[in-house]
mmCIF file of C-alpha atoms in Angstrom:
data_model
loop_
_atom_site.group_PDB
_atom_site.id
_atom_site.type_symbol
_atom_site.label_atom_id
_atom_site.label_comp_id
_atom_site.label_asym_id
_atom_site.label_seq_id
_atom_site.Cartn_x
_atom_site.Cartn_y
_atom_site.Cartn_z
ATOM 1 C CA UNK A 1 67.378 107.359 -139.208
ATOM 2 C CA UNK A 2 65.835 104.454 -137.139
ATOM 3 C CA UNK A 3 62.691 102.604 -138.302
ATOM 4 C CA UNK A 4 62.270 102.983 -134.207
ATOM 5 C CA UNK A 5 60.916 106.259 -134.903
ATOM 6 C CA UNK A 6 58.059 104.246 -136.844
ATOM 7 C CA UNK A 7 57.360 101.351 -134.361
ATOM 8 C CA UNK A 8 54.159 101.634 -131.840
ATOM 9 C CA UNK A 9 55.622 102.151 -128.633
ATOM 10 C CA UNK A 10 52.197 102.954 -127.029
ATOM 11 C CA UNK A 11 49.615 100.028 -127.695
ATOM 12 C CA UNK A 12 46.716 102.759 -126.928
ATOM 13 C CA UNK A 13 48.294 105.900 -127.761
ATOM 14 C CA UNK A 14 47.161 108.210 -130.775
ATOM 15 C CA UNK A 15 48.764 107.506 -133.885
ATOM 16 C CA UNK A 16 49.256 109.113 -137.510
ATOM 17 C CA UNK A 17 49.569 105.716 -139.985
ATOM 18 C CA UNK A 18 49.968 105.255 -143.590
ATOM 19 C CA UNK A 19 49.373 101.349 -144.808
ATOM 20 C CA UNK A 20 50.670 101.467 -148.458
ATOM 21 C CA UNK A 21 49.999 98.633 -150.616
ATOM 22 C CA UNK A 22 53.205 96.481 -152.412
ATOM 23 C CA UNK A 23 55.119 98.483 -154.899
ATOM 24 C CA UNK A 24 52.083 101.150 -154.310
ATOM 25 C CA UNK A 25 50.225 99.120 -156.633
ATOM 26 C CA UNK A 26 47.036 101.214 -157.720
ATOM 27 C CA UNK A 27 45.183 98.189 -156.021
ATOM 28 C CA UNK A 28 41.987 101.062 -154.219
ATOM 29 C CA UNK A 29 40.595 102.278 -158.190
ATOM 30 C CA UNK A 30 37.209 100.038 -157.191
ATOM 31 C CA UNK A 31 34.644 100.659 -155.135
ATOM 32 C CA UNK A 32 34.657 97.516 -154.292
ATOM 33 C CA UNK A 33 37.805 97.162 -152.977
ATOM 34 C CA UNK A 34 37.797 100.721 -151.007
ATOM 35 C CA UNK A 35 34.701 99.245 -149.556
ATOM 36 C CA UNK A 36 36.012 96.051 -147.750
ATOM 37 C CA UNK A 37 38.343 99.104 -146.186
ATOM 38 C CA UNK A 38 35.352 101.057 -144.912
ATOM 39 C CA UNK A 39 33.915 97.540 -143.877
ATOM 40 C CA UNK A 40 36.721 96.584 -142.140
ATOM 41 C CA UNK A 41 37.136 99.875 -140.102
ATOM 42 C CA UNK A 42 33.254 100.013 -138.658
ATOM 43 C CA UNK A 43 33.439 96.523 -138.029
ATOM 44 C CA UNK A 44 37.089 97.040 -135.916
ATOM 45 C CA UNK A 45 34.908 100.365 -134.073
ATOM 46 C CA UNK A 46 32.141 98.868 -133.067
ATOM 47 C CA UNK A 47 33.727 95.401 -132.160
ATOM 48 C CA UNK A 48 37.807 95.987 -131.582
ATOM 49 C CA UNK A 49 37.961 99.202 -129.446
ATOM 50 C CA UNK A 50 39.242 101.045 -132.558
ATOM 51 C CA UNK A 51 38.744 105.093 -131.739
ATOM 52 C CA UNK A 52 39.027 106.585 -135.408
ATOM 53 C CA UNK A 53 39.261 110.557 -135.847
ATOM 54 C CA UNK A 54 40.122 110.350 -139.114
ATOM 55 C CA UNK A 55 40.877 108.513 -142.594
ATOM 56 C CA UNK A 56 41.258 108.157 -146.455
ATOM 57 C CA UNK A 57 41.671 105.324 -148.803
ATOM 58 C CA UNK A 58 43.629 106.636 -152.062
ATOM 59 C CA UNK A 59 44.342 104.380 -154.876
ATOM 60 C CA UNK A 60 47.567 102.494 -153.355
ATOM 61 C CA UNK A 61 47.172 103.258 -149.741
ATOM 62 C CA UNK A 62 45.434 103.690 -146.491
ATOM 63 C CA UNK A 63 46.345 106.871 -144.295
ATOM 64 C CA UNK A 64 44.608 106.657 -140.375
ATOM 65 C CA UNK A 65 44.305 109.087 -137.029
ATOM 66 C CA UNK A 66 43.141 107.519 -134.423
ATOM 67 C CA UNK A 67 43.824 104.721 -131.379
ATOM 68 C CA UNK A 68 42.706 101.674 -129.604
ATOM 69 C CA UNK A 69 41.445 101.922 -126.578
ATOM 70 C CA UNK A 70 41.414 98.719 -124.832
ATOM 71 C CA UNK A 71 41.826 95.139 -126.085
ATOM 72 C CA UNK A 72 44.860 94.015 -127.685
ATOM 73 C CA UNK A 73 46.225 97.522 -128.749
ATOM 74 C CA UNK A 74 47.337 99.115 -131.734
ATOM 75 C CA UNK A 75 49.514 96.319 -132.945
ATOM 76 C CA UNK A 76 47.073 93.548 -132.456
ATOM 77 C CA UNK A 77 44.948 95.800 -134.384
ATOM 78 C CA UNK A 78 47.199 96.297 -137.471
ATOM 79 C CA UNK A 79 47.591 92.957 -137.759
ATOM 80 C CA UNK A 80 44.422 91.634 -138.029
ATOM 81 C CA UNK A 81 43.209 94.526 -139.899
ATOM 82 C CA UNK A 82 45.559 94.017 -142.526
ATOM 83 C CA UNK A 83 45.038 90.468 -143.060
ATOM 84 C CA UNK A 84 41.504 90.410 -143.317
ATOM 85 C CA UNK A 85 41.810 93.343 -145.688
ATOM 86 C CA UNK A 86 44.289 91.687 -147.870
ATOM 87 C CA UNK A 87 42.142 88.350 -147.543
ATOM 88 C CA UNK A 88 39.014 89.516 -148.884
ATOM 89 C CA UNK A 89 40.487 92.174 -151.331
ATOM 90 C CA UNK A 90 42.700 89.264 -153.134
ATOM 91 C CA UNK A 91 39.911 87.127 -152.926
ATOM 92 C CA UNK A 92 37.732 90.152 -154.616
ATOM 93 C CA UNK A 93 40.199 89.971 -157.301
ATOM 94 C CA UNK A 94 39.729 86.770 -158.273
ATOM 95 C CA UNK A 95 35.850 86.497 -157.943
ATOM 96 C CA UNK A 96 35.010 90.382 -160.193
ATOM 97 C CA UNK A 97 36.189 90.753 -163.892
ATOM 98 C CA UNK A 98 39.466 92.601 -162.979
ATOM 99 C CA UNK A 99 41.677 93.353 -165.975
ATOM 100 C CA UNK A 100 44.404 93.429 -163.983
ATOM 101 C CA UNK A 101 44.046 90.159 -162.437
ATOM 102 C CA UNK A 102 46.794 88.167 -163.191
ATOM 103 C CA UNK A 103 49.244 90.884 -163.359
ATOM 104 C CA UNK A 104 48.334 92.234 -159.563
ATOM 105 C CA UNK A 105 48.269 88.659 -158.364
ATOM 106 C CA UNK A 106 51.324 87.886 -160.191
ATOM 107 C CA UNK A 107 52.703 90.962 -158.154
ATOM 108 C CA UNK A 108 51.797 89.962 -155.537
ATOM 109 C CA UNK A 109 52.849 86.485 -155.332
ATOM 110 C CA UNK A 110 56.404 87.692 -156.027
ATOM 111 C CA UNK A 111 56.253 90.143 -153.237
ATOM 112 C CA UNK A 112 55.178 86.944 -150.772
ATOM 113 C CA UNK A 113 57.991 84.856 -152.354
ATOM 114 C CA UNK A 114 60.355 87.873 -151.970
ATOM 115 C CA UNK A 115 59.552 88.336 -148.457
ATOM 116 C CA UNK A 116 59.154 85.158 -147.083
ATOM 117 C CA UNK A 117 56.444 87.269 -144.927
ATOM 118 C CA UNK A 118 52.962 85.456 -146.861
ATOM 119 C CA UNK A 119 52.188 82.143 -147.948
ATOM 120 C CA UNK A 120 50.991 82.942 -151.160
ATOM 121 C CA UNK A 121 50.099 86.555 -151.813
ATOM 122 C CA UNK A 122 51.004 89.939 -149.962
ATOM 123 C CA UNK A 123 48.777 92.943 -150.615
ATOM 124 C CA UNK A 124 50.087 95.408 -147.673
ATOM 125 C CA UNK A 125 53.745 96.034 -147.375
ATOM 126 C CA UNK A 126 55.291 95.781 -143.686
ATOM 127 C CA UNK A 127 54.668 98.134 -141.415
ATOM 128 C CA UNK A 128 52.038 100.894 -140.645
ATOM 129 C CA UNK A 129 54.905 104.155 -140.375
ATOM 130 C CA UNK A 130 53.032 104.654 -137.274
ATOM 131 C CA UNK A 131 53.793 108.230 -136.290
ATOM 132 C CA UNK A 132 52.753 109.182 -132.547
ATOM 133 C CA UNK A 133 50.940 112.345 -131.832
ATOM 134 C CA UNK A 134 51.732 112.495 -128.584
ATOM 135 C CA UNK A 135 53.924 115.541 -129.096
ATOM 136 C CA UNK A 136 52.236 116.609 -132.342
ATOM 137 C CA UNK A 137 49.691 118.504 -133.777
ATOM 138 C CA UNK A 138 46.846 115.860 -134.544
ATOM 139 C CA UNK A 139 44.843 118.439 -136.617
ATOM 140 C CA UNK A 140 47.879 118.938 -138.884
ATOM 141 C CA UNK A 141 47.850 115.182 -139.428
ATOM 142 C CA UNK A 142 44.199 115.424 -140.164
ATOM 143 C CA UNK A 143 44.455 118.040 -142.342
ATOM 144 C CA UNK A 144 47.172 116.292 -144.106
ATOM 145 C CA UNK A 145 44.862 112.906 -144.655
ATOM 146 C CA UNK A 146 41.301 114.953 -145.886
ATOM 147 C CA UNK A 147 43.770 116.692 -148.573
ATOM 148 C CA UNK A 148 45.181 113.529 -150.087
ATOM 149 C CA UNK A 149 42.191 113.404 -152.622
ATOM 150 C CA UNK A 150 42.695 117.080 -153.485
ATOM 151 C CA UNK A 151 46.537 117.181 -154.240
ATOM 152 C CA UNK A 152 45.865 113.699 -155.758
ATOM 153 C CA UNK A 153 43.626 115.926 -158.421
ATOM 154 C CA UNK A 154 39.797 113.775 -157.714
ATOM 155 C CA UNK A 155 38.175 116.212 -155.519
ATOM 156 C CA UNK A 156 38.265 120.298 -155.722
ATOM 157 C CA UNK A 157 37.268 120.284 -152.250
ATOM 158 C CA UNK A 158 38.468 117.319 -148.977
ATOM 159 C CA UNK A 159 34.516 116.780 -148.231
ATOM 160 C CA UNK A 160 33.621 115.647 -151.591
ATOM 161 C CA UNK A 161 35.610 112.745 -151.350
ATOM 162 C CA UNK A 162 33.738 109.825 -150.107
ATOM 163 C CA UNK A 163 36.227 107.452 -149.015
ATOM 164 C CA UNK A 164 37.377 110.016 -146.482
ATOM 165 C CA UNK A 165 36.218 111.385 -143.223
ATOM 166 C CA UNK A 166 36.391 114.838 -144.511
ATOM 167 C CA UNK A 167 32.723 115.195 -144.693
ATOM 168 C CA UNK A 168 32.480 114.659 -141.311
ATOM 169 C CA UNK A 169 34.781 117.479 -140.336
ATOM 170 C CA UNK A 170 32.650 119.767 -142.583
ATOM 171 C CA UNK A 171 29.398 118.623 -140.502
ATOM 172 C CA UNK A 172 28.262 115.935 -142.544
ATOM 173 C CA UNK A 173 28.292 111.972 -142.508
ATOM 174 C CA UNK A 174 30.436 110.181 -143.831
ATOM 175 C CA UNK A 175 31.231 106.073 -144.364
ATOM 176 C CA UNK A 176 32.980 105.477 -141.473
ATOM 177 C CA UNK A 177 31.771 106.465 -137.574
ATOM 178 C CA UNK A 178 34.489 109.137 -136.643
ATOM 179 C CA UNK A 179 35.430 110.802 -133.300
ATOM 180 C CA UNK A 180 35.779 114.539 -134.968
ATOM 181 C CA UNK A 181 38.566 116.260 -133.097
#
């Protein structure tokens, strides 16, 4: 198979996309660092045309439904998203007593020098496996995201995970604005 498959082809189609972190380093156990995530997507909403229907941070990566709808499009929007995300979460790292500190940056300074794709650190690995949903069944892809937490053994039930939009699918609010198919 073709990494085609996983390219955006459509700069404001609907997508499916899973950002995974380095090695799927555990990197999203702190609040703190699950919160520049939430941060990041109301600020890309209400200022980069982002149209979210759905999303989950787990521990090592990101999982999103949703499109761009005007602007620079979906790449433009990956892009950015992912460096300002990796910015402030490696700078997070350094600033909070992390346990892990030297070992994750160590990680991912080898990943940078590996890749030759970051200067000095690289949090997100390449690519978003962008999936389109043009021919598919969004809600299956929804589904899919809110149940992450559950199979993952944190939640019983998808709405009582915060860092998800399942709450808002069960008629609540949740962290991040949400179009609710």
């Amino acid at each position: 198979m073709s990494g085609d498959q996983y390219k955006i082809q459509d700069q404001y189609g609907y997508y499916f996309l899973t950002m995974t972190v380095v090695y799927w380093l555990d990197v999203f156990t702190r609040a703190e660092y699950r919160d520049v995530i939430v941060d990041s997507l109301n600020h890309c909403i209400e200022h980069k045309n982002l149209e979210l229907n759905a999303w989950v941070v787990m521990s090592n990566h990101v999982h999103l439904v949703g499109r761009v709808n005007g602007g620079q499009g979906m790449s433009a929007f990956l892009r950015d998203f992912k460096k300002y995300t990796s910015k402030r979460i490696l700078e997070l790292i350094e600033e909070l007593p992390e346990s892990r500190r030297d070992w994750l940056l160590d990680k991912f300074s080898w990943e940078a020098r590996r890749s030759k794709r970051a200067e000095n650190y690289k949090l997100w690995k390449d690519g978003s496996h962008a999936i389109s949903l043009q021919n598919i069944d969004a809600m299956g892809k929804v589904d899919y995201i809110h149940m992450n937490p559950v199979r993952a053994h944190l939640v019983e039930t998808p709405e009582h995970y915060i860092y998800s939009s399942a709450i808002d699918y069960s008629g609540g609010k949740g962290l991040v604005k949400v179009n609710v198919l």
